Coordinates of C-alpha atoms (C1' of nucleotides) in Angstrom, one line a residue:
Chain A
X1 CA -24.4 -25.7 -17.9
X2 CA -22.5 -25.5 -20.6
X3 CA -24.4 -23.1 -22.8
X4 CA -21.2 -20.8 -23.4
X5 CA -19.9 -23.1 -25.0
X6 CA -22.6 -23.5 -27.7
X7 CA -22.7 -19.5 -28.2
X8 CA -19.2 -18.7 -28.5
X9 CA -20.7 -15.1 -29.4
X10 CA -17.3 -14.3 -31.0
X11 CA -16.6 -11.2 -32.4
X12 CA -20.3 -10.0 -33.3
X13 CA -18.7 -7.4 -35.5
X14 CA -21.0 -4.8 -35.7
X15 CA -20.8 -2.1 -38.8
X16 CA -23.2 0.6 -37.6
X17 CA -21.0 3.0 -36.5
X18 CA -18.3 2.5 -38.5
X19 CA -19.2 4.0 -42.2
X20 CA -18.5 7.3 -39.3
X21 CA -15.3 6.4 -38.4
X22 CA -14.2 4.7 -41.3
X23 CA -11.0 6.3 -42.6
X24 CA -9.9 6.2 -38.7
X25 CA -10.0 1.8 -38.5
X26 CA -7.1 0.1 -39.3
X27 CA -8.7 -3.0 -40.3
X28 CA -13.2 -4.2 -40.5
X29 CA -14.0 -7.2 -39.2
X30 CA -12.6 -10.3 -36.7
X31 CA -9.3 -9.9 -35.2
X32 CA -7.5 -6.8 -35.6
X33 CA -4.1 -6.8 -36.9
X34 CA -1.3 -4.1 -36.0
X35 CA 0.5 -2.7 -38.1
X36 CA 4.3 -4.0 -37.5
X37 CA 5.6 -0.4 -37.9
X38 CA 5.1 2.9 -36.0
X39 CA 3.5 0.1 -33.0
X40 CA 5.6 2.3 -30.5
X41 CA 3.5 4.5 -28.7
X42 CA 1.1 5.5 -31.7
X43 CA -2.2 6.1 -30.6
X44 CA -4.9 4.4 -32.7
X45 CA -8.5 3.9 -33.5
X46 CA -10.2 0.6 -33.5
X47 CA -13.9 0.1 -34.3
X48 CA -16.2 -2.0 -31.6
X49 CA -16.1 -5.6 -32.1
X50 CA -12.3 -5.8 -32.4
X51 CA -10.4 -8.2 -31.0
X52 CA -7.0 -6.4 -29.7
X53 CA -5.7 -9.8 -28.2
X54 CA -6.1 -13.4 -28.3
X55 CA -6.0 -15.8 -25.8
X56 CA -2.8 -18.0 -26.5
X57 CA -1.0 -15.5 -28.4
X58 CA 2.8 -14.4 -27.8
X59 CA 1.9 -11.5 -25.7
X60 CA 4.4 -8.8 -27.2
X61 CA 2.6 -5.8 -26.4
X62 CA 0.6 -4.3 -23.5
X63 CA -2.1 -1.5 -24.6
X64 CA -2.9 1.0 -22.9
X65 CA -6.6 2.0 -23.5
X66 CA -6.8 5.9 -24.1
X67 CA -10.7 5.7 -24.5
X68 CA -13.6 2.9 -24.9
X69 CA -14.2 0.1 -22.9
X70 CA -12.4 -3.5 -23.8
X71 CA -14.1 -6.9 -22.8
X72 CA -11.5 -9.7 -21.3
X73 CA -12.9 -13.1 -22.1
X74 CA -11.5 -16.7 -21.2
X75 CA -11.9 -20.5 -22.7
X76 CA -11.5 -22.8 -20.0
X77 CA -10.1 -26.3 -21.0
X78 CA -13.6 -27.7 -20.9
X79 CA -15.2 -25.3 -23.0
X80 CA -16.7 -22.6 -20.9
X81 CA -16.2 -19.0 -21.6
X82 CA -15.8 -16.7 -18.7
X83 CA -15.8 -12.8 -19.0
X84 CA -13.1 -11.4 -16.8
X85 CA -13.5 -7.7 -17.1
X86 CA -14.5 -4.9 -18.9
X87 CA -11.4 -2.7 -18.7
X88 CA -11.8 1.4 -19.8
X89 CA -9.9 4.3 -20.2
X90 CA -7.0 4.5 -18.3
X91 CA -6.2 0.8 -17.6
X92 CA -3.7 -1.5 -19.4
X93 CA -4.6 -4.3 -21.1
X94 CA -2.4 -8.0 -21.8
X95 CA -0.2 -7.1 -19.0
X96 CA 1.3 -10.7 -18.1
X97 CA 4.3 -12.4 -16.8
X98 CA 3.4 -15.4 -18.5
X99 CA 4.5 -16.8 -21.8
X100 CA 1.1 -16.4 -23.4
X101 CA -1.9 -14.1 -22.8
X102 CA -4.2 -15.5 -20.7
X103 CA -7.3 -14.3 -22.0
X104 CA -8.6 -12.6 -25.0
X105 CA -9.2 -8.7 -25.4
X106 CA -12.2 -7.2 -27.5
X107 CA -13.5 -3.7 -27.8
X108 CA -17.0 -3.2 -27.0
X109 CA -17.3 0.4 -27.9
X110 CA -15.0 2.2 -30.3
X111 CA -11.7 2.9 -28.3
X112 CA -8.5 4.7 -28.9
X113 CA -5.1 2.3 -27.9
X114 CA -1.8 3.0 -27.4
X115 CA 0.7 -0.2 -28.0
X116 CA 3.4 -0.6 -26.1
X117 CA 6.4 -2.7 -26.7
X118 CA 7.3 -5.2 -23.6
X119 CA 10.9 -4.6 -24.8
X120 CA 9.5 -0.9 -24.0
X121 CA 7.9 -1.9 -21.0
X122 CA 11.3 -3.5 -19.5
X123 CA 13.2 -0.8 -20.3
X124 CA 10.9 1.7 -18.5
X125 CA 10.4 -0.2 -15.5
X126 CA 14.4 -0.4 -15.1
X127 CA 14.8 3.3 -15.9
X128 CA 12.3 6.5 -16.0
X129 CA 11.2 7.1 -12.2
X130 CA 7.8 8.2 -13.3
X131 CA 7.3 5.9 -16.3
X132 CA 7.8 2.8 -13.6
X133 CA 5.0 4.3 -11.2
X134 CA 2.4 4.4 -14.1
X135 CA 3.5 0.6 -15.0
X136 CA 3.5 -0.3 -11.1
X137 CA -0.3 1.9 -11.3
X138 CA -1.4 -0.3 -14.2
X139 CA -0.6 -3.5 -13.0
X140 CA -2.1 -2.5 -9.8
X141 CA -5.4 -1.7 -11.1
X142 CA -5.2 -5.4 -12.7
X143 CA -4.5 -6.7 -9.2
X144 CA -7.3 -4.5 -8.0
X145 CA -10.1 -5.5 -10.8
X146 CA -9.5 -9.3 -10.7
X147 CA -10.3 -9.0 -6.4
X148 CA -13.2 -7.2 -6.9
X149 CA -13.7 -10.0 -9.3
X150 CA -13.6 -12.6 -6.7
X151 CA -15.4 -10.5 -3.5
X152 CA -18.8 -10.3 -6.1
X153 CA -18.1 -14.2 -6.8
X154 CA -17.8 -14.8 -3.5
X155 CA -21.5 -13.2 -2.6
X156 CA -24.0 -15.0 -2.6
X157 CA -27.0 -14.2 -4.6
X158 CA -27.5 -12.4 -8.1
X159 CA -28.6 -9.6 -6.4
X160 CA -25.8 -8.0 -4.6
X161 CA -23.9 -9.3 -6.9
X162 CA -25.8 -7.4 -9.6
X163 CA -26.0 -4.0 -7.4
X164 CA -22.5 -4.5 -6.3
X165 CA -21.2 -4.5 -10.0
X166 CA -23.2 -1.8 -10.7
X167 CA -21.4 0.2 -8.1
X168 CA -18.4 -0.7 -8.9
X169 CA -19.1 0.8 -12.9
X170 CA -20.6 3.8 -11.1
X171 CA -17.4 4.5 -9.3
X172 CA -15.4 3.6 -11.8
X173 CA -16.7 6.1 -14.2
X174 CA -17.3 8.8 -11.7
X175 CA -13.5 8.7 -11.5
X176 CA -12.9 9.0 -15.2
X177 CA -15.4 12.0 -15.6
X178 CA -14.9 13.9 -12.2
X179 CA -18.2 14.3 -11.7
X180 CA -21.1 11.5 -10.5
X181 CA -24.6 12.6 -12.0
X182 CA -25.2 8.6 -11.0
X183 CA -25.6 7.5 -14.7
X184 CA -24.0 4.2 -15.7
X185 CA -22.8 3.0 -19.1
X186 CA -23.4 -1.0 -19.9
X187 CA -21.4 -1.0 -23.1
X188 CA -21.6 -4.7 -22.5
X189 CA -24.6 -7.0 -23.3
X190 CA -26.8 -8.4 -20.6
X191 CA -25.2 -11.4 -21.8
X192 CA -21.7 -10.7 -20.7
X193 CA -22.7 -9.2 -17.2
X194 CA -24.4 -12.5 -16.2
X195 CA -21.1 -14.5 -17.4
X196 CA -19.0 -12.0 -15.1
X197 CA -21.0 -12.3 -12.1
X198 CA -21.6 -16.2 -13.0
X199 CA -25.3 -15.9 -12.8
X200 CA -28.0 -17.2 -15.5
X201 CA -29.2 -14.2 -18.1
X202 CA -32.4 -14.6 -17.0
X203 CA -32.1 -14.4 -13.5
X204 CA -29.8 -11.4 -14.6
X205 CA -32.7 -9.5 -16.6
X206 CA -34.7 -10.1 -13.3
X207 CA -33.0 -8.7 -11.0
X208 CA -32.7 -5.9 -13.5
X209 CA -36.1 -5.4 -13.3
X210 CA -36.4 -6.1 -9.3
X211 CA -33.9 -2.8 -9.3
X212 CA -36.1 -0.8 -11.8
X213 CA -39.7 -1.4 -10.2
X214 CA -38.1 -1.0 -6.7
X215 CA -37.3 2.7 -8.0
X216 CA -33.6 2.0 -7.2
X217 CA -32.5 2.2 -10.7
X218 CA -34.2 4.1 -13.7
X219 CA -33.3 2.2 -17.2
X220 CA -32.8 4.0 -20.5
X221 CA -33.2 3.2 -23.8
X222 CA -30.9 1.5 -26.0
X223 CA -27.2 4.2 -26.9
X224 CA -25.8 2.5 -29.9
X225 CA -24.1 0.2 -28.4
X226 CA -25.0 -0.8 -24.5
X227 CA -27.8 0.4 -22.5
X228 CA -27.8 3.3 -20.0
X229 CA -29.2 3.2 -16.8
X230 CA -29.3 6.1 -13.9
X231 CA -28.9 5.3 -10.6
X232 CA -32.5 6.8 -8.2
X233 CA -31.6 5.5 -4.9
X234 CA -27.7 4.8 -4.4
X235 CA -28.5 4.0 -0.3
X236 CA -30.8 0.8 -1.4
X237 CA -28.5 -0.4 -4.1
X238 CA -25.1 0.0 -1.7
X239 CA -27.6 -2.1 1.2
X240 CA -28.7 -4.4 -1.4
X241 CA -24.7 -5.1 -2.2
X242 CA -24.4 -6.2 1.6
X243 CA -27.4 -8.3 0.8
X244 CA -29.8 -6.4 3.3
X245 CA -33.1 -6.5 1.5
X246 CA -35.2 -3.9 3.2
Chain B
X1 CA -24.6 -14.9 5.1
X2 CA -22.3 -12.6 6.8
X3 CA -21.4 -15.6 9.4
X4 CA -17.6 -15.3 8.4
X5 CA -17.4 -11.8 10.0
X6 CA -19.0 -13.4 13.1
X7 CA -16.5 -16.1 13.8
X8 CA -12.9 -14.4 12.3
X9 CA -11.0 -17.5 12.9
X10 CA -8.2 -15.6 13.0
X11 CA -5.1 -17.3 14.1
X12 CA -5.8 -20.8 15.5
X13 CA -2.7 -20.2 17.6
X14 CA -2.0 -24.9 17.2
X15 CA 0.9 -25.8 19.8
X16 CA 0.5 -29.1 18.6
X17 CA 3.6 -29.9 17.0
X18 CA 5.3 -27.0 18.4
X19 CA 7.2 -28.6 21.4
X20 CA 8.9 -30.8 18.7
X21 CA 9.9 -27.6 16.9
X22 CA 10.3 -25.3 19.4
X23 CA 13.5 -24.2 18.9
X24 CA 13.5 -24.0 15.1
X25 CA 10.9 -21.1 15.5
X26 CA 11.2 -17.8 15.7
X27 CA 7.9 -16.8 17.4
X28 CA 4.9 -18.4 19.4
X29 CA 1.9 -17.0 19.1
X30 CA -0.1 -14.8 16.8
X31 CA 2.0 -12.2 14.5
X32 CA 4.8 -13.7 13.1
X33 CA 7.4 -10.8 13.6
X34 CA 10.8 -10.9 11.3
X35 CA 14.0 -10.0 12.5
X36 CA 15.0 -6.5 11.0
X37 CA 18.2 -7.9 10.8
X38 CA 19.5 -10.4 8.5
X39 CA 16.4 -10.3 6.5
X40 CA 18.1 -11.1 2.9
X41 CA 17.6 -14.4 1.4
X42 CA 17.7 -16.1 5.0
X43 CA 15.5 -18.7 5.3
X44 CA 13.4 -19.4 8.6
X45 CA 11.3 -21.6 10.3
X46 CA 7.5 -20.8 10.9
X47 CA 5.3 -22.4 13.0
X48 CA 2.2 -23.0 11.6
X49 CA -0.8 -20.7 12.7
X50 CA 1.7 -18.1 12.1
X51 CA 0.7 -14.5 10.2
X52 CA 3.1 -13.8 7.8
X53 CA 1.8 -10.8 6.3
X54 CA -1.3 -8.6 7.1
X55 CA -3.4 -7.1 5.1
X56 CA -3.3 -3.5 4.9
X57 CA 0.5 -3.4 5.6
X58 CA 3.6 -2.6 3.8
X59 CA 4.3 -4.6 1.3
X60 CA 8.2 -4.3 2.1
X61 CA 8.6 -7.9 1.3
X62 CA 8.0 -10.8 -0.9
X63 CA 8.6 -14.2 0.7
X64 CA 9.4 -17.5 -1.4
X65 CA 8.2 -20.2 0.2
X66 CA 10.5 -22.9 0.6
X67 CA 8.2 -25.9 1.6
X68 CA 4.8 -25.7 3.7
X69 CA 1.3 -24.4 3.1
X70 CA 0.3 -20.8 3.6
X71 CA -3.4 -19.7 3.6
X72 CA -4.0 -16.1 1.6
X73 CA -7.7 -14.6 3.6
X74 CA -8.6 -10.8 2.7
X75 CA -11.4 -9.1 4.5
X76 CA -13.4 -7.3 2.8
X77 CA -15.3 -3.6 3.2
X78 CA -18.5 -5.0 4.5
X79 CA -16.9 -7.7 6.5
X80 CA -17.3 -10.5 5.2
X81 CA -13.8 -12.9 4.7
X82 CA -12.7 -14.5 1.5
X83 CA -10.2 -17.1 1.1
X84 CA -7.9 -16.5 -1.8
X85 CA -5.9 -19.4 -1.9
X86 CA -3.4 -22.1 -0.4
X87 CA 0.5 -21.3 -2.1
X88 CA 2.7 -24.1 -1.1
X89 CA 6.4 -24.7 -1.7
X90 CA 7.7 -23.3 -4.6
X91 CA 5.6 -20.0 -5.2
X92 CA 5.6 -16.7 -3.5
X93 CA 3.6 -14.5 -1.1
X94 CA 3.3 -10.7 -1.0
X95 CA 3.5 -9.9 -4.1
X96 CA 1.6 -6.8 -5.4
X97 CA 2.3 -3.6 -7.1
X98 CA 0.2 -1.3 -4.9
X99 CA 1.5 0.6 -1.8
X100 CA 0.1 -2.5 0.5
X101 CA -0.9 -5.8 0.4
X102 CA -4.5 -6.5 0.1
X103 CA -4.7 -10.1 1.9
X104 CA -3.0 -11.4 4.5
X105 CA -0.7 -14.5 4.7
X106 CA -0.8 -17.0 7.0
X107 CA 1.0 -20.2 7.6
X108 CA -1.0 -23.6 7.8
X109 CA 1.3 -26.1 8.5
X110 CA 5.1 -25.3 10.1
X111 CA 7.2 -23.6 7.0
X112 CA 10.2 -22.6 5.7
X113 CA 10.2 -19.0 4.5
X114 CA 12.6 -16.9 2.8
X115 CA 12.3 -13.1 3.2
X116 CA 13.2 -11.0 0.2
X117 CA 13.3 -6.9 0.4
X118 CA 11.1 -5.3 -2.3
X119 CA 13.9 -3.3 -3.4
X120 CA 16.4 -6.7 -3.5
X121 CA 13.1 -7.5 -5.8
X122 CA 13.6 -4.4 -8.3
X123 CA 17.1 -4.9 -8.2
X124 CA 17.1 -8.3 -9.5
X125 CA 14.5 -7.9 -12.1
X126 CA 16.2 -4.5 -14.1
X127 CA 19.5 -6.5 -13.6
X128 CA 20.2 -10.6 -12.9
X129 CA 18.6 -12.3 -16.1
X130 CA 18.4 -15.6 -14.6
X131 CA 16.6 -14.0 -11.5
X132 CA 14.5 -12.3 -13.0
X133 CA 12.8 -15.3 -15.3
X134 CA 12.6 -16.8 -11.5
X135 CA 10.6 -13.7 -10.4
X136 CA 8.4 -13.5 -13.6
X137 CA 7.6 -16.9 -12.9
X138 CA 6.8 -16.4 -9.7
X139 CA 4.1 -13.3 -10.5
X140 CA 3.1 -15.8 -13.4
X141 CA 1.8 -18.6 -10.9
X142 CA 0.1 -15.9 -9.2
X143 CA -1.6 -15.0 -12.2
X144 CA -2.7 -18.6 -13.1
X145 CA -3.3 -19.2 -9.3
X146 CA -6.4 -16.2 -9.4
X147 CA -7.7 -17.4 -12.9
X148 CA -8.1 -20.8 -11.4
X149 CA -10.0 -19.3 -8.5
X150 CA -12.2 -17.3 -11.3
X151 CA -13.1 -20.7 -12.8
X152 CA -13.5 -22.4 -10.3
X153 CA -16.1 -20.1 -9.0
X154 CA -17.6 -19.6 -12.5
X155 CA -18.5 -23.2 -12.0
X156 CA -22.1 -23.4 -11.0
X157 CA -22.4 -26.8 -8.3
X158 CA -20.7 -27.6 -5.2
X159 CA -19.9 -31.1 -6.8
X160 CA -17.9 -29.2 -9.7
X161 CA -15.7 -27.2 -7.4
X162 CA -14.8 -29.1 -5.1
X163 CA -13.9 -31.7 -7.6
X164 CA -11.7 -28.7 -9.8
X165 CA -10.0 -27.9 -6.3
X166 CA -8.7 -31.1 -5.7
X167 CA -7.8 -32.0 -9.0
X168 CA -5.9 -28.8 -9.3
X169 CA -4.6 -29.6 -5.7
X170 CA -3.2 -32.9 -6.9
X171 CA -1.7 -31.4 -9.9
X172 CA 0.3 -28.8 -7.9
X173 CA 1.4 -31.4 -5.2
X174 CA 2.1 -34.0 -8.0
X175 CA 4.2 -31.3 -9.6
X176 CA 5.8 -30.9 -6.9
X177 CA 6.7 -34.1 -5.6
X178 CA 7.4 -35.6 -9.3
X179 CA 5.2 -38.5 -8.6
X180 CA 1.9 -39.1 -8.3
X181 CA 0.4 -41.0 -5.8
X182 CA -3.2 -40.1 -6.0
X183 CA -2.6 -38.7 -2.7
X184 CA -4.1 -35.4 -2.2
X185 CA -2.7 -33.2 1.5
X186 CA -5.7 -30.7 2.9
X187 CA -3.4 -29.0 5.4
X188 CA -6.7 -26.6 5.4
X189 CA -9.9 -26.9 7.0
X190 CA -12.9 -27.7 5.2
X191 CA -14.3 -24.4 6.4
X192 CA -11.5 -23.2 4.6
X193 CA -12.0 -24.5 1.4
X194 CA -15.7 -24.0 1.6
X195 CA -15.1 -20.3 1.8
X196 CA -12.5 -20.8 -1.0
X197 CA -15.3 -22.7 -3.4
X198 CA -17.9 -20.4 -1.8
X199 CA -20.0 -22.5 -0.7
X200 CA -21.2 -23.6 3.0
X201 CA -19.3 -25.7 5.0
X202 CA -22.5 -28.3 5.2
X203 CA -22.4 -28.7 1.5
X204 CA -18.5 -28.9 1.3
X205 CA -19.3 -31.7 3.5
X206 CA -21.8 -33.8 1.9
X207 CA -20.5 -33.3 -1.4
X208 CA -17.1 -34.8 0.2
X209 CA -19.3 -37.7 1.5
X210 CA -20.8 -38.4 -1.9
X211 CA -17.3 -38.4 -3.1
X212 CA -17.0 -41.1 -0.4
X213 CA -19.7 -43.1 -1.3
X214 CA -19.1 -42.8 -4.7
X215 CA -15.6 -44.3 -4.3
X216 CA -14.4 -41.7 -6.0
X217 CA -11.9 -40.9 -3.4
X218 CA -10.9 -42.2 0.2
X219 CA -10.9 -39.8 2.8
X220 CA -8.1 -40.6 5.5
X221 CA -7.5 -40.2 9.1
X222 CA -6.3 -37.0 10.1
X223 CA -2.8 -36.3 9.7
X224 CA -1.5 -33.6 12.5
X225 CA -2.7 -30.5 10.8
X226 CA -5.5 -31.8 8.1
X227 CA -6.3 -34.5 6.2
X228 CA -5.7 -36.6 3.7
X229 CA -7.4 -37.9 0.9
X230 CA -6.6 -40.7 -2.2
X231 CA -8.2 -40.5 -5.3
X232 CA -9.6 -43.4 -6.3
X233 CA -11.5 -43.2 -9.4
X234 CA -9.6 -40.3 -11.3
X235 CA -11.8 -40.5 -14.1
X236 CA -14.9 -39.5 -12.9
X237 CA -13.6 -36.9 -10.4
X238 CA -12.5 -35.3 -13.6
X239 CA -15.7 -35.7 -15.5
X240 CA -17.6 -34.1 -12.3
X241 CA -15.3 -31.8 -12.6
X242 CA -17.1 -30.5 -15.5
X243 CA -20.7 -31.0 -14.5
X244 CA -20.8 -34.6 -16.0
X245 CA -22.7 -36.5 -13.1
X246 CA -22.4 -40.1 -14.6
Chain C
dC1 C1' -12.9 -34.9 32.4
dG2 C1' -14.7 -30.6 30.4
dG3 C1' -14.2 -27.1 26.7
dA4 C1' -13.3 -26.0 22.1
dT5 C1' -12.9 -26.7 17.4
dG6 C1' -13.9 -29.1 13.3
dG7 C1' -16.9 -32.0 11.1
dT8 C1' -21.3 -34.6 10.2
dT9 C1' -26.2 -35.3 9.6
dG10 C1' -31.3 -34.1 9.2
dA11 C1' -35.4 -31.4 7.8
dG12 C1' -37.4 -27.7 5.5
dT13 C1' -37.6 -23.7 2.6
dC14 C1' -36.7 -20.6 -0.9
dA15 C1' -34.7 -19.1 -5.0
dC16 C1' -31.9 -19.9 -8.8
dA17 C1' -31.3 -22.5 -13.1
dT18 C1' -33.6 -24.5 -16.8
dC19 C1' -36.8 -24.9 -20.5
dA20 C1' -39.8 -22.6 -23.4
dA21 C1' -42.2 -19.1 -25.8
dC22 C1' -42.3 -14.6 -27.0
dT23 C1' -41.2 -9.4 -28.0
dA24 C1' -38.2 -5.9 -29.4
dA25 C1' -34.8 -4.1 -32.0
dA26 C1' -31.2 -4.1 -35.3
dG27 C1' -28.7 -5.9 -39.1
dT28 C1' -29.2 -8.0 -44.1
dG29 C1' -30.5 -8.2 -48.6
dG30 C1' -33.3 -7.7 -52.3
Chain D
dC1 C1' -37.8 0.9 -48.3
dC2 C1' -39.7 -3.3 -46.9
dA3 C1' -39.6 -8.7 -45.8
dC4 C1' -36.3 -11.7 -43.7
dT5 C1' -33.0 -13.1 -40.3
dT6 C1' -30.6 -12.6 -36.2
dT7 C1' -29.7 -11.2 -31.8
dA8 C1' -30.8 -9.2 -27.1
dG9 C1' -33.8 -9.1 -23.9
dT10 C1' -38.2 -10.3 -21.3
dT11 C1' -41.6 -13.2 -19.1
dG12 C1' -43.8 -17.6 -17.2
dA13 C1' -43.9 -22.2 -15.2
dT14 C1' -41.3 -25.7 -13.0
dG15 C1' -38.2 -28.7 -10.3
dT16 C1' -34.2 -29.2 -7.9
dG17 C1' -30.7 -28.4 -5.0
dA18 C1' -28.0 -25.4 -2.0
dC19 C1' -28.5 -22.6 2.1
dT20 C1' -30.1 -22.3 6.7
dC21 C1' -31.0 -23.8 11.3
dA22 C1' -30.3 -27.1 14.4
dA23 C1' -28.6 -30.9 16.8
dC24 C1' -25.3 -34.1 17.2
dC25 C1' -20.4 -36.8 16.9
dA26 C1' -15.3 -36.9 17.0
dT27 C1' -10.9 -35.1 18.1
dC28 C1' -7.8 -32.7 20.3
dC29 C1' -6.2 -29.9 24.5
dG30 C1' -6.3 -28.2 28.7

DNA sequence: CGGATGGTTGAGTCACATCAACTAAAGTGG
DNA sequence: CCACTTTAGTTGATGTGACTCAACCATCCG
């Protein structure tokens, strides 16, 4: 029940990739720190494994992520860890109204931030035109991730959960590249997936595996960090979304 | 599974306590439609059964809700409905950032509404400081009013759900009222908050009854529109809350 | 009194969570 | 470079409990 809670996973600060990239990360291991200067609108790198916000903390800057994908995790009061999302390139992350952020921010996959000042953020959405509809955009596309959110919860078995999730990456990303060659990206463990769609991992591995001997999905090896998987038959997985099982 | 889509339960059209009312409100049946005129800041009476906003349509205006309970449904691509949530006095409906809104707003019981132009909205926030902290604040509750939901849907039993709704319930009406009673108002129906814990309505029921049984709380008669419940035994409520079953 | 809506109860089935053991792969350290 | 550890993922067996279908009350409204 409470099995999160046991495995807080925290920050399972990998190093492989990072002798590559090393002169680029600001800081190794646990929670990143930003630098208190230059935070204005200076793009930087940040290795996988980063945590970019914690849950709690005075939330004084919004980042918007150039490239990578982010996981947003939550603590309940009782203990439980939920996964919220797994924001990419082109959303904003630690957007709030709130006095605190709500949730923590980690990078799954290297990914290239730009910190904005809320101070920043105010004055934009007061002034510049254009600045105030990519703000408006963002926090749209927050509003927009946390319903889809609550439609898979809100479905009823792992499976169209599962193929609805998967369709929702698949769009996502066909967005992002301009073209749709039906291949997904999982920077995010098994793990995290069946904490977003509030299923066990195991049932989550199985369903995996209903998709891949049904022929509707074709699984690739391990890429560094996530799996890869191709999508074979995008009719079955969009039926089994609506929970039609033929 | 899809057996939302089949019944829509849209609008329940009650002219129960509308005789006593009649001339307080605005409109009868269906569609709630506000005057074009005199639309700033005036507050009005709803009836309850009354639409407020629809999903889909301009999101021209927020509306704080002076006291009352207002159902948030969306429907989504495939049909099926979700409940979102039950805002009562104090918070705010129809707010969003994108070019319409993506739920619709009805009211449960009668209401007192007031209408605020979007741009009245932008206004405010680039300018009044006091109004603004109320408008953040607003946006805020939404915010911690969908991460709620997320938990509570996180939460894998029936009993645990319902349990976190009506704690949370009684906090929010507690809150509000500045005393607490152990009273608990369900101006909803439990097919309502079935859809809400998503769950069937049968289990929302039995799990109420074992509630009963338990003496955990005391289910009373119905009250015009709803029921309402005492909590006897907040203790354990809390701990099933949290999966505990002794 | 009849219709409609909301709620309750019963019986049966299926499938998800759970526990457990195991493999695969990658990081760790000598 | 090879043992050791750790983590992610896979598979099996099992019991329970939530959904489903169905019929039945209880209220409220005409």
């Amino acid at each position: 029940m409470s099995d999160m809670a046991k495995k807080p996973q925290s920050g399972h600060i990998p190093s492989g990739q990072m002798t590559l990239f090393e002169e680029l990360i600001d800081e190794a291991g646990g929670v990143f720190h930003w630098p208190d200067h230059r935070y204005d609108r200076t793009i930087r790198n940040v290795a996988a494994g980063q945590v970019i916000v914690r849950q709690g903390g005075a939330p004084d800057r919004v980042f918007e992520i150039i490239s990578g994908t982010l996981k947003l995790s939550q603590v309940t009061e009782d203990g439980r860890q939920i996964i919220l999302g797994f924001p990419a390139a082109g959303e904003a992350v630690g957007l709030t109204a709130g006095p605190e952020y709500r949730y923590a921010a980690e990078t799954l996959t290297i990914a290239r931030l730009r910190p904005v000042l809320r101070k920043a953020m105010y004055r934009q959405i007061s002034g510049d035109r254009q600045a105030r509809a990519q703000w408006l955009g963002w926090i749209d596309a927050r509003e927009q991730m946390v319903q889809d959110h609550l439609a898979i919860l809100s479905l009823n078995g792992p499976l169209p959960r599962l193929a609805t999730f998967l369709l929702a990456q698949n769009t996502r990303q066909m967005k992002r590249a301009g073209r749709d060659d039906g291949v997904i990206d999982l920077p995010m463990t098994q793990r995290d997936i069946a904490s977003y769609l509030a299923i066990a991992p195991e049932t989550c591995s199985r369903t995996m595996k209903k998709l891949r001997t049904d022929a509707v999905i074709e699984a690739g090896v391990r890429n560094g960090d996530g799996r890869r998987i191709k999508i074979l038959n995008r009719e079955r997985l969009a039926r089994a979304a609506i929970g039609s099982s033929p």
